[in-house]
Coordinates of C-alpha atoms in Angstrom, one line a residue:
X1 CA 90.0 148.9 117.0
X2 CA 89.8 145.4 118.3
X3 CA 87.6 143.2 119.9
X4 CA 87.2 143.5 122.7
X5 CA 88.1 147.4 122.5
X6 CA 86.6 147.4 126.0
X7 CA 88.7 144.6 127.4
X8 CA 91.4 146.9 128.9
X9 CA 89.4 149.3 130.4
X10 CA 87.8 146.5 132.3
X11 CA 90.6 144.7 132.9
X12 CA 90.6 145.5 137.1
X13 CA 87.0 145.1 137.1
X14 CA 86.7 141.8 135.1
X15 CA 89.8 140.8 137.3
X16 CA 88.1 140.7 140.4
X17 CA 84.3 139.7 139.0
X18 CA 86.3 136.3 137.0
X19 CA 86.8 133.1 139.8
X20 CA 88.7 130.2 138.5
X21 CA 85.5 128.1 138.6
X22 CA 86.5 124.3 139.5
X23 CA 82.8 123.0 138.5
X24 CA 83.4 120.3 140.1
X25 CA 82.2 118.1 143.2
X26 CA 83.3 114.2 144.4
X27 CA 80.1 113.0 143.0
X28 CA 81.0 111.5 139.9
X29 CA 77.4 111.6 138.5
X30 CA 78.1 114.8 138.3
X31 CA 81.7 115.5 137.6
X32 CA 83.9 115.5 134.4
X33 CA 87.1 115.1 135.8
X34 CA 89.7 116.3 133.0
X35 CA 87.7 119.4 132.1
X36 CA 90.0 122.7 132.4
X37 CA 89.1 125.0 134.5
X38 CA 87.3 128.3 133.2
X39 CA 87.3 131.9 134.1
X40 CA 83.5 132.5 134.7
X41 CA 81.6 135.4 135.5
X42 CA 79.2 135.2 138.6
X43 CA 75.8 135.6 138.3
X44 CA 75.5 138.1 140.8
X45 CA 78.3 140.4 139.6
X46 CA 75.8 140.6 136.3
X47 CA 73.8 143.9 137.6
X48 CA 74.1 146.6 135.0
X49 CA 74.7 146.8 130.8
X50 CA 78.5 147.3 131.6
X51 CA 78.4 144.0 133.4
X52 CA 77.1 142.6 131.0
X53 CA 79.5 143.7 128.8
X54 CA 82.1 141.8 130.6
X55 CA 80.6 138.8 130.2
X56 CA 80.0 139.4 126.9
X57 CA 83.9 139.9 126.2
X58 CA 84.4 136.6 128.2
X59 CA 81.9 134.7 125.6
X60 CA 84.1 136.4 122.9
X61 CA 87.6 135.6 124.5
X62 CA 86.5 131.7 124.2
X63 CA 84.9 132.1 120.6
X64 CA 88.4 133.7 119.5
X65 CA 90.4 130.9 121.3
X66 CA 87.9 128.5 119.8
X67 CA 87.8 129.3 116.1
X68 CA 91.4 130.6 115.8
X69 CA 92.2 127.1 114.8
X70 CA 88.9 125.7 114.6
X71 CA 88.3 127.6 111.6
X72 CA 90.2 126.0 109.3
X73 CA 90.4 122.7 111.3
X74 CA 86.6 122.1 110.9
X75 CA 85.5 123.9 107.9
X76 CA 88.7 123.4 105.6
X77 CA 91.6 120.8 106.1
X78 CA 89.1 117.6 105.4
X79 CA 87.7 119.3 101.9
X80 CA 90.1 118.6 98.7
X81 CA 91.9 121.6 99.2
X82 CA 94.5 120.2 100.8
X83 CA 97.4 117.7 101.3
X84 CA 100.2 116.7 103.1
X85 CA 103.0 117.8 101.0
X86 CA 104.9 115.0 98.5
X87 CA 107.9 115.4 100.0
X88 CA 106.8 115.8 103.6
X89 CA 107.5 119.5 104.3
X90 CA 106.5 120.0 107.2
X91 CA 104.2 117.5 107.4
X92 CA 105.0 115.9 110.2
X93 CA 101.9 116.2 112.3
X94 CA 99.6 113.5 113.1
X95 CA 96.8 115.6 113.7
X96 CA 96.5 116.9 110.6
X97 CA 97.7 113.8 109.0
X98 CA 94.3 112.3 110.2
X99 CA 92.4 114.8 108.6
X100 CA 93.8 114.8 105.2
X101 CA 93.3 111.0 105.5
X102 CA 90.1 111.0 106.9
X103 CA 91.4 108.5 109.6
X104 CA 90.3 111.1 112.7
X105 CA 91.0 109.3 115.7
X106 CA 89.0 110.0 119.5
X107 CA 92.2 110.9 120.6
X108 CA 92.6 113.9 117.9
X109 CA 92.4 117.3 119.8
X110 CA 89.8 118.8 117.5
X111 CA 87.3 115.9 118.2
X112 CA 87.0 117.4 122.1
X113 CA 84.0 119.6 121.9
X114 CA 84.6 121.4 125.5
X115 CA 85.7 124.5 123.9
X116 CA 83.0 124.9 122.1
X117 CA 80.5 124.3 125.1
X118 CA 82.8 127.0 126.9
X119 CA 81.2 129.5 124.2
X120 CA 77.8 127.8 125.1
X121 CA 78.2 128.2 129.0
X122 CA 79.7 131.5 128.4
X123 CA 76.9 133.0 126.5
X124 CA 73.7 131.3 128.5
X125 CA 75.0 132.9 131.6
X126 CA 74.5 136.5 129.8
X127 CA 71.3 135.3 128.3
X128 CA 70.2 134.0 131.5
X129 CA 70.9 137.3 133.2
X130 CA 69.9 139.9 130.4
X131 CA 66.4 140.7 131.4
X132 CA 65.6 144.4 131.3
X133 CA 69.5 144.8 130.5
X134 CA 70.3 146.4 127.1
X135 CA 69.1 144.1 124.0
X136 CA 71.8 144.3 121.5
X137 CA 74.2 142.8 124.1
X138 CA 71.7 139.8 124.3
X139 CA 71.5 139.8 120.8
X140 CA 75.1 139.3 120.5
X141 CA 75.2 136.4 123.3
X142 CA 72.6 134.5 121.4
X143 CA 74.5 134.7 118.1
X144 CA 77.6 133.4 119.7
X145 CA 75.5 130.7 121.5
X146 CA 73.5 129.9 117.7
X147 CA 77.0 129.7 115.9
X148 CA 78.5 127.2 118.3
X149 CA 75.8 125.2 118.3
X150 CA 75.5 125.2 114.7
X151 CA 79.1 123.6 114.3
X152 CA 79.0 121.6 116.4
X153 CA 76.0 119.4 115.3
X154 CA 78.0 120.0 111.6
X155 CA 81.1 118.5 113.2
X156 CA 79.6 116.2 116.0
X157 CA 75.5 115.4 114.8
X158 CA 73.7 115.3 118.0
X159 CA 75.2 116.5 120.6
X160 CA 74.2 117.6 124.7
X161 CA 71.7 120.0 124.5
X162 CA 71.9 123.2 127.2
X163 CA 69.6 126.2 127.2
X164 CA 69.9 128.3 130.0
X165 CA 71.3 126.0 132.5
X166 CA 74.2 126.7 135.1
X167 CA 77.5 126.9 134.4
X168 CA 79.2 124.0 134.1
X169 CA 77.8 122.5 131.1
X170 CA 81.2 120.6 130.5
X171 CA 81.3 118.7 133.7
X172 CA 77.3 117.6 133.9
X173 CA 76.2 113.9 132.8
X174 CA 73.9 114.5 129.9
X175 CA 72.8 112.6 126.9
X176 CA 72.8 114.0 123.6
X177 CA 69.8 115.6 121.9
X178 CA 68.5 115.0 118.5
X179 CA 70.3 118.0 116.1
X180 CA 67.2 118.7 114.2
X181 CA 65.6 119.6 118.0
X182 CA 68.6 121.9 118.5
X183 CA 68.1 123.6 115.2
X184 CA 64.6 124.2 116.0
X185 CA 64.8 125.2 119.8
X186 CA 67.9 127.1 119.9
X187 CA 69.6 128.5 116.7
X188 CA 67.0 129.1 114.5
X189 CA 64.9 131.0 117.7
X190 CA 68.0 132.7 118.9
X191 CA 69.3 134.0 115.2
X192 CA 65.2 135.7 114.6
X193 CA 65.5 137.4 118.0
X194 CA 69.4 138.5 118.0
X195 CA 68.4 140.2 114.1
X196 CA 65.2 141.4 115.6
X197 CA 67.2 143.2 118.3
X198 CA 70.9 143.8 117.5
X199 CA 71.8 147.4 117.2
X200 CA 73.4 148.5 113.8
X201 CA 77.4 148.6 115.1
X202 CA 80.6 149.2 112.7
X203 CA 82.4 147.2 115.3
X204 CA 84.0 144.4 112.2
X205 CA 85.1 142.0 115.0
X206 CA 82.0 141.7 116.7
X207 CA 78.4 140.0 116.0
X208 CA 76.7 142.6 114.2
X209 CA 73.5 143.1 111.6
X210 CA 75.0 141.9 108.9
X211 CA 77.1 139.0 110.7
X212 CA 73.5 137.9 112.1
X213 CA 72.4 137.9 109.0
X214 CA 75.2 136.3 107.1
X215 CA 75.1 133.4 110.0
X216 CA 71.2 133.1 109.7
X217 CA 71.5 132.8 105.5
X218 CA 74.6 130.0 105.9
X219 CA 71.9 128.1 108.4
X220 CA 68.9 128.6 106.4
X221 CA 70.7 127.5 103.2
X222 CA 71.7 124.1 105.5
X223 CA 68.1 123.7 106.5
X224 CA 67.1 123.9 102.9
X225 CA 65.1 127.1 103.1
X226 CA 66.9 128.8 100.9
X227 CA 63.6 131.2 100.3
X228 CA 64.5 132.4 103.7
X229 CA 68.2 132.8 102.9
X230 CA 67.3 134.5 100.2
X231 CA 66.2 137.2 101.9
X232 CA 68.5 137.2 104.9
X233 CA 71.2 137.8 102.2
X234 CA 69.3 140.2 100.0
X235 CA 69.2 142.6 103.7
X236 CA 73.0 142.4 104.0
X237 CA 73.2 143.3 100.4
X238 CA 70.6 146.5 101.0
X239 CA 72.2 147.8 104.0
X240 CA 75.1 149.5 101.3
X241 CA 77.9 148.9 103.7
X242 CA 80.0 146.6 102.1
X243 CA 81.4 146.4 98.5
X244 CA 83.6 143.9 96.7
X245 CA 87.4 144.9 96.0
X246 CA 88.0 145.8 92.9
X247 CA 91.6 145.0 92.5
X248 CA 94.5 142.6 93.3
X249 CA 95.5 145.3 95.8
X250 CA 92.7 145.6 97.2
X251 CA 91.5 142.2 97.4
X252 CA 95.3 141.3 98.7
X253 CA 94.7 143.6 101.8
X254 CA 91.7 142.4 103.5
X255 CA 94.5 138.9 104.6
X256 CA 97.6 140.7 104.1
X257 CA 100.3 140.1 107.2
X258 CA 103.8 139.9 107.0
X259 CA 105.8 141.8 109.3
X260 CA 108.9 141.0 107.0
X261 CA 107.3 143.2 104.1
X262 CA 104.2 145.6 104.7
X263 CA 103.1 144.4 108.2
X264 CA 99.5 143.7 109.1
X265 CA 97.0 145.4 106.6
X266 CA 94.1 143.1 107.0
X267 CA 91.0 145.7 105.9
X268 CA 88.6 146.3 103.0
X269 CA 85.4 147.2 102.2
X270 CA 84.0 143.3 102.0
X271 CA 85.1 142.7 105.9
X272 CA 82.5 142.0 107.5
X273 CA 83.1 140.2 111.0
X274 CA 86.6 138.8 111.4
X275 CA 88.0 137.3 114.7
X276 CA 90.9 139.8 115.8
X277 CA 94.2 139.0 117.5
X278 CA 97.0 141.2 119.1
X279 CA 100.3 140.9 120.1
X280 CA 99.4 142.6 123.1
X281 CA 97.6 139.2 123.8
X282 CA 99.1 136.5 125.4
X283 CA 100.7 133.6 123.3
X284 CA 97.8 131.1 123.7
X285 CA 95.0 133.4 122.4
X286 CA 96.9 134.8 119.0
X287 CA 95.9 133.0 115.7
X288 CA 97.7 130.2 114.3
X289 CA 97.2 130.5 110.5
X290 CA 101.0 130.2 109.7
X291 CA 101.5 127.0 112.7
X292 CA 98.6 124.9 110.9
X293 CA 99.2 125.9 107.0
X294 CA 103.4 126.5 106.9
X295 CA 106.9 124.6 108.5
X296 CA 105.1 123.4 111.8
X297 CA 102.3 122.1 110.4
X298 CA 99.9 119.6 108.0
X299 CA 98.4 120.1 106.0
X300 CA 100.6 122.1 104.3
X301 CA 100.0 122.3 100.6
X302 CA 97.1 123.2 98.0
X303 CA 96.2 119.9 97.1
X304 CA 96.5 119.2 93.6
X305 CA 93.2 118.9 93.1
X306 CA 92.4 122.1 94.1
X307 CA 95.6 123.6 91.4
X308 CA 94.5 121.5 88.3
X309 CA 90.8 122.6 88.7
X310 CA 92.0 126.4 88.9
X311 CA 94.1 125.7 86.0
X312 CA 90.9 124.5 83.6
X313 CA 89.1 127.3 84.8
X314 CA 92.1 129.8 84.1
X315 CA 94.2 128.5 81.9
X316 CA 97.9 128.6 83.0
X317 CA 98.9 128.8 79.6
X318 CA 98.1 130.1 76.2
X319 CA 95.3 127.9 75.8
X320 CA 93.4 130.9 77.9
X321 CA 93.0 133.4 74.7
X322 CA 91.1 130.5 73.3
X323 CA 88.9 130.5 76.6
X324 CA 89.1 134.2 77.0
X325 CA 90.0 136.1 73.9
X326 CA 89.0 139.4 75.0
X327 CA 90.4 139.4 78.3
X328 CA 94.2 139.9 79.1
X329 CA 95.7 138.3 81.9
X330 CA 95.8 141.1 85.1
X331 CA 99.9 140.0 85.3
X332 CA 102.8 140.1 83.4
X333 CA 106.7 138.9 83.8
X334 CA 109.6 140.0 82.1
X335 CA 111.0 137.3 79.6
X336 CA 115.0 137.7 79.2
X337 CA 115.4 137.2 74.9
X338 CA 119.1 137.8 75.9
X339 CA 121.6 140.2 75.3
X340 CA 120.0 142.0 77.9
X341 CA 116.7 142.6 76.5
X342 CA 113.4 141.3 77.8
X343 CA 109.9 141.2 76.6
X344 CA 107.1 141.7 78.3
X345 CA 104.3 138.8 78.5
X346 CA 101.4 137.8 79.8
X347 CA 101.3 135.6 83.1
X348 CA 98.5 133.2 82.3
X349 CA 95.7 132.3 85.5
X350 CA 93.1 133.8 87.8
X351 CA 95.4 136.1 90.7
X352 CA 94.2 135.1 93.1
X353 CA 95.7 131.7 92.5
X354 CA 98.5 133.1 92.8
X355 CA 98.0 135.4 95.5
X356 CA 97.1 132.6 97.2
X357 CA 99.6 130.2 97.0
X358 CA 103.7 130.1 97.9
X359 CA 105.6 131.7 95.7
X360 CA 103.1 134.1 94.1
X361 CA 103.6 135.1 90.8
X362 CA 107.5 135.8 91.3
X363 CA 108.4 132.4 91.8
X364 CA 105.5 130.5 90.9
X365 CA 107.9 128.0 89.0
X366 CA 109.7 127.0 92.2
X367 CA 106.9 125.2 93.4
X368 CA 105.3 121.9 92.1
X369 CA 101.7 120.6 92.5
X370 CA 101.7 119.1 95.7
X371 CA 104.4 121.5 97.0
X372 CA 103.2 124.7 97.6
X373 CA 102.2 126.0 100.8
X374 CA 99.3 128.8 101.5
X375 CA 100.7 132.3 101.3
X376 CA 97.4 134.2 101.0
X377 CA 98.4 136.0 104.2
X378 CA 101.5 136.2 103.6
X379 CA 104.3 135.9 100.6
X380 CA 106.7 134.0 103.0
X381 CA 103.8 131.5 104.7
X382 CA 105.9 130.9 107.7
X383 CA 105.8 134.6 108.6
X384 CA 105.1 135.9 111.1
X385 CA 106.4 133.1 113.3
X386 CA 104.7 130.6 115.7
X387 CA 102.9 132.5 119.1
X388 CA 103.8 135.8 117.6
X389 CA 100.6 135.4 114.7
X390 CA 98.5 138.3 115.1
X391 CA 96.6 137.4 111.9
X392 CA 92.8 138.4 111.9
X393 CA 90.5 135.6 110.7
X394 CA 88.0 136.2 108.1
X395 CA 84.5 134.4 109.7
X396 CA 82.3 136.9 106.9
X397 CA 82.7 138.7 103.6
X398 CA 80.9 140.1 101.3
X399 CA 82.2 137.9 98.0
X400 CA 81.1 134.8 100.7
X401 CA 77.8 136.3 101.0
X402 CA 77.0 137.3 97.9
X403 CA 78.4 133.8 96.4
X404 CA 75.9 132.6 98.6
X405 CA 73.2 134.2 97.4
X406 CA 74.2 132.9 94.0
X407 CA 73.5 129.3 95.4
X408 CA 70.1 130.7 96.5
X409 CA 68.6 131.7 93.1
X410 CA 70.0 128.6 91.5
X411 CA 68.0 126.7 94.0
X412 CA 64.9 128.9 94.0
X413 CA 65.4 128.5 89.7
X414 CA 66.7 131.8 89.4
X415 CA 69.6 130.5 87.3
X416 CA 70.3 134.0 85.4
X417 CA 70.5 135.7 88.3
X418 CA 73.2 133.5 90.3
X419 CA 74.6 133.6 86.8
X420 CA 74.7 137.9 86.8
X421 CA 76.2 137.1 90.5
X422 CA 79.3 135.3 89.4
X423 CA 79.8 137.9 86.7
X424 CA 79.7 140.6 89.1
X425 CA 82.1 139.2 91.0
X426 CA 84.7 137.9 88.0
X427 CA 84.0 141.8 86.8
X428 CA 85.0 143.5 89.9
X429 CA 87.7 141.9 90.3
X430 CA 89.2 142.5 86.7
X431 CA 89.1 138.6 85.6
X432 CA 86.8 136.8 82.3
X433 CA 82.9 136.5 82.8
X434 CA 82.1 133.0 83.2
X435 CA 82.5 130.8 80.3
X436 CA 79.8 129.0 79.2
X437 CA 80.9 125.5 79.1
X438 CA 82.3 126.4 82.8
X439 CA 78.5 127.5 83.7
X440 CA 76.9 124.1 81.7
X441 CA 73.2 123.7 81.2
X442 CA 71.8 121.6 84.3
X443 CA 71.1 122.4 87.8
X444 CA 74.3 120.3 88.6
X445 CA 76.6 122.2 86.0
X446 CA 75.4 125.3 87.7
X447 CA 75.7 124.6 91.5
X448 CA 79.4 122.7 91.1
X449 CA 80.4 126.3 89.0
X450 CA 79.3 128.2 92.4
X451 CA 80.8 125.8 94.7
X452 CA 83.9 126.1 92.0
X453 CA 84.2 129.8 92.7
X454 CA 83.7 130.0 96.4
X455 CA 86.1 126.9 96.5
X456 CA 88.6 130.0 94.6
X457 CA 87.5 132.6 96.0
X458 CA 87.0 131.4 99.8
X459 CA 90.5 129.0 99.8
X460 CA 91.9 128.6 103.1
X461 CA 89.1 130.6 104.6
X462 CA 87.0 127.5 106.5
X463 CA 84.3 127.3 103.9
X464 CA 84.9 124.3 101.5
X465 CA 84.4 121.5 103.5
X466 CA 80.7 123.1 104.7
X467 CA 79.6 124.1 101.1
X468 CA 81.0 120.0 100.1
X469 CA 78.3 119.0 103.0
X470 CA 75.5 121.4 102.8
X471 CA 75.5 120.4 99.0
X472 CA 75.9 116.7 99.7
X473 CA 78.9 116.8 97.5
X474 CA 82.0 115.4 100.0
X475 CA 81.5 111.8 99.1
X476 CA 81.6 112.6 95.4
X477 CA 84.3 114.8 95.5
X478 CA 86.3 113.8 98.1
X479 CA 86.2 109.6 97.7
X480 CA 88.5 109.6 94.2
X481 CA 91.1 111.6 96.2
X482 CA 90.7 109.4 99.2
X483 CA 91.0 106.1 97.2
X484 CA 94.3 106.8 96.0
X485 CA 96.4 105.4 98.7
X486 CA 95.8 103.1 101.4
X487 CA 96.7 105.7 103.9
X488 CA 93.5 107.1 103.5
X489 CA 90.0 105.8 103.9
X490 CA 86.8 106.9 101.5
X491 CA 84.0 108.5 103.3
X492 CA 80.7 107.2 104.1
X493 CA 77.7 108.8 105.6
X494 CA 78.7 108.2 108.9
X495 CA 82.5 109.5 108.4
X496 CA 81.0 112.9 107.4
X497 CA 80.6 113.3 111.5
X498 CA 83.2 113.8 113.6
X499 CA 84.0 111.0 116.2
X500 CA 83.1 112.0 120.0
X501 CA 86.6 112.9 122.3
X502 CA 88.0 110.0 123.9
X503 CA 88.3 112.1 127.2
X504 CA 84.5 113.1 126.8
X505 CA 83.2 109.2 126.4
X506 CA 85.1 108.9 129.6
X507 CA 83.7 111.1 131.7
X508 CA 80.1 111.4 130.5
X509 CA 79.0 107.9 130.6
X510 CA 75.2 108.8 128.8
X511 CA 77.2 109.0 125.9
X512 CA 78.3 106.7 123.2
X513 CA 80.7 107.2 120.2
X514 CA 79.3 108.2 116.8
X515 CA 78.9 105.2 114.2
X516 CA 81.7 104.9 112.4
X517 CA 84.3 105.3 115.0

């Protein structure tokens, strides 16, 4: 079922094809000192498509070790959705800390960027050797190779630029190249051929049709072509294999891990490509939703930002049959009158508010804004424990894709449509259409009401802070939070970049820190 289905079965081979590669030489020119060591595959053991394969899965093993915390590291814990809790659950790490602040030192972990060239090194070296191999594997390399070279000019801006070169790429003296060249001579390239070529696979945990396209849409909508995403999209949405749950239940599923409760469920028709984990990995490769988002970790909380804007578009209260008259509430609670005897009621708000946040709708009450840790994978968000998260990580669905296709047609005027898109969405799963005041009458009104329902519907999935900076939104949204303590510091233009690794300016001396930093 997983990844890597194949790993096992080439477990003896890939043993004895893998060196521990030390990259490096006594010239310093050419050395970067501190880089780990990586398992590479040779060149020369590359002969055949099952080859191939192998060093495929070793492409995949770093993308999984990669984005298992870079997922919500990068794309979520600097957006307003969250915050170090008021009463410092938890929230004792100074990573995270410097995100939420937006104080992100060259010393902070995620700044280092050599994992991400490990999924670079790892996929030229099946590029480079695919010729007259099987094209779909290719395909696959050179959407891996497109998506981490699509972060990382989002996180970094220019950045070292390496297209088919030898392995090694974290230990050569290089300068950076401009990111709009990148975009044009790698991703953009490499996304056309790998959709050209990949073969139609039900394979949810690896780079697929649909996952091509999904990636290609999200970097066409960056670039501002949203004609082109447009139609990326509309293919995902023609292929008929994916459809939007229709329930709490269902919807609940696709994320659903507790091993106290139901165990890991964590399927639905809207998956599309997740990253997978095991326990039959080892420790260092599992996910770490519940060590970033519960008791070890900070952020912790839904910001309360993030709860007072889901509470104007659902009302909490009974002020939501004046906003939605003809729609009930999907819950209910049991009211005690006394005596013994109860009444039902309706439990005001959108479910998957509280689906998504600690407490659910049980216990709601126990948790102030500011307070209330993630439990959209699971009811007790410090299950299942540190190094024994086997959690699957959403990277595409089909809500995310068809959300945005709604920001498409709102760019490309088609302001009904992305309209008829939200609605399908709020009707499938079982909550009001859109009210018009929330929908408004300009362009503006319009895009913040999409960005308002991915920001819902996406939370905690690494989305929010991308849509804030495709949409040049972070600064507005972003700076009244920021400005609220003197812990924090407001963005500017330069702060929307991440600044370069410490350990990196160190040992690649053609490089200089990012303004701002």
């Amino acid at each position: 079922m997983y990844i890597y289905k194949k790993m096992k079965q080439h477990k003896a081979i890939l043993g004895a094809a893998l060196i521990m590669s030390t990259m490096f030489s006594c010239n310093e020119d050419d050395v970067l000192g501190t880089t780990p060591d990586s398992e590479v595959v040779e060149d020369s053991f590359i002969t055949d498509d099952e080859t191939l394969e192998i060093a495929l899965i070793g492409a995949y093993d770093s993308f999984q070790r990669t984005y298992n915390e870079g997922t919500l590291t990068w794309g979520s814990f600097r957006s307003d959705n969250f915050a170090l809790s008021l009463t410092n659950r938890g929230a004792n790490n100074i990573t995270s800390r410097e995100l939420v602040n937006n104080r992100i030192s060259p010393a902070n972990g995620f700044t280092n960027w050599v994992d991400i060239f490990q999924i670079i090194e790892r996929s030229n070296r099946v590029i480079d050797n695919s010729e007259g191999l099987d094209p779909s594997i290719r395909a696959e390399a050179l959407a891996l190779r497109a998506k981490a070279y699509f972060d990382a000019i989002r996180i970094w801006g220019d950045v070292p630029f390496f297209n088919g070169n030898p392995s090694g790429v974290n230990s050569i003296q290089r300068n950076v190249t401009g990111r709009d060249t990148i975009m044009n001579e790698l991703i953009l390239p490499d996304l056309r051929e790998a959709s050209r070529t990949i073969i139609p696979t039900t394979n949810p945990f690896r780079f697929s049709k649909a996952s091509i396209l999904a990636l290609q849409a999200e970097v066409f909508l960056w670039e501002g072509e949203n004609a082109l995403a447009k139609s990326a999209l509309d293919s995902i949405v023609a292929l008929g294999e994916f459809s939007l749950a229709n329930s709490p239940g269902a919807w609940e599923d696709m994320f659903f891990n507790d091993p106290s409760t139901r165990g890991k469920i964590q399927t639905g028709t809207e998956l599309i490509f997740s990253i997978p984990n095991s326990l039959n990995e080892e420790a260092a490769s599992l996910a770490q939703i519940n060590r970033l988002l519960s008791a070890n970790g900070a952020p912790v909380v839904l910001s309360p930002d993030l709860e007072a804007e889901w509470d104007r578009v659902f009302p909490l209260d009974s002020t939501w049959e004046d906003k939605y008259p003809d729609v009930d509430p999907f819950f209910t609670r049991e009211v005690s009158l006394g005596g013994g005897v109860t009444e039902t009621e309706p439990l005001y708000g959108d479910w998957r508010y509280y689906l998504s946040r600690e407490g659910r709708e049980e216990n709601f009450a126990s948790f102030e804004p500011g307070e209330a840790r993630v439990a959209k994978w699971s009811p007790t968000p410090n299950m299942p424990g540190n190094n024994v998260d086997d959690t699957d990580l959403v990277v595409y669905r089909y809500a995310d894709v068809l959300l945005l296709l709604a920001e498409a047609e709102l760019k490309l005027g088609n302001s009904d449509r992305a309209l008829e898109i939200l609605n399908d969405i709020r009707t499938e799963r079982q909550l009001p259409l859109v009210a018009a005041e929330d929908y408004g009458t300009t362009f503006d009104d319009r895009l913040n009401a999409i960005l308002t329902e991915r920001r819902f519907e996406l939370f905690a999935e690494g989305k929010r802070w991308w849509d804030l900076l495709r949409n040049d939104r972070a600064i507005e949204e972003l700076n009244p939070i920021l400005s609220q303590a003197a812990s924090r510091r407001p963005l500017t233009d330069d702060l929307l970049f991440w600044p370069i690794n410490t350990t990196v300016l160190i040992n690649n001396t053609l490089l200089t820190q990012n303004d701002g930093y």
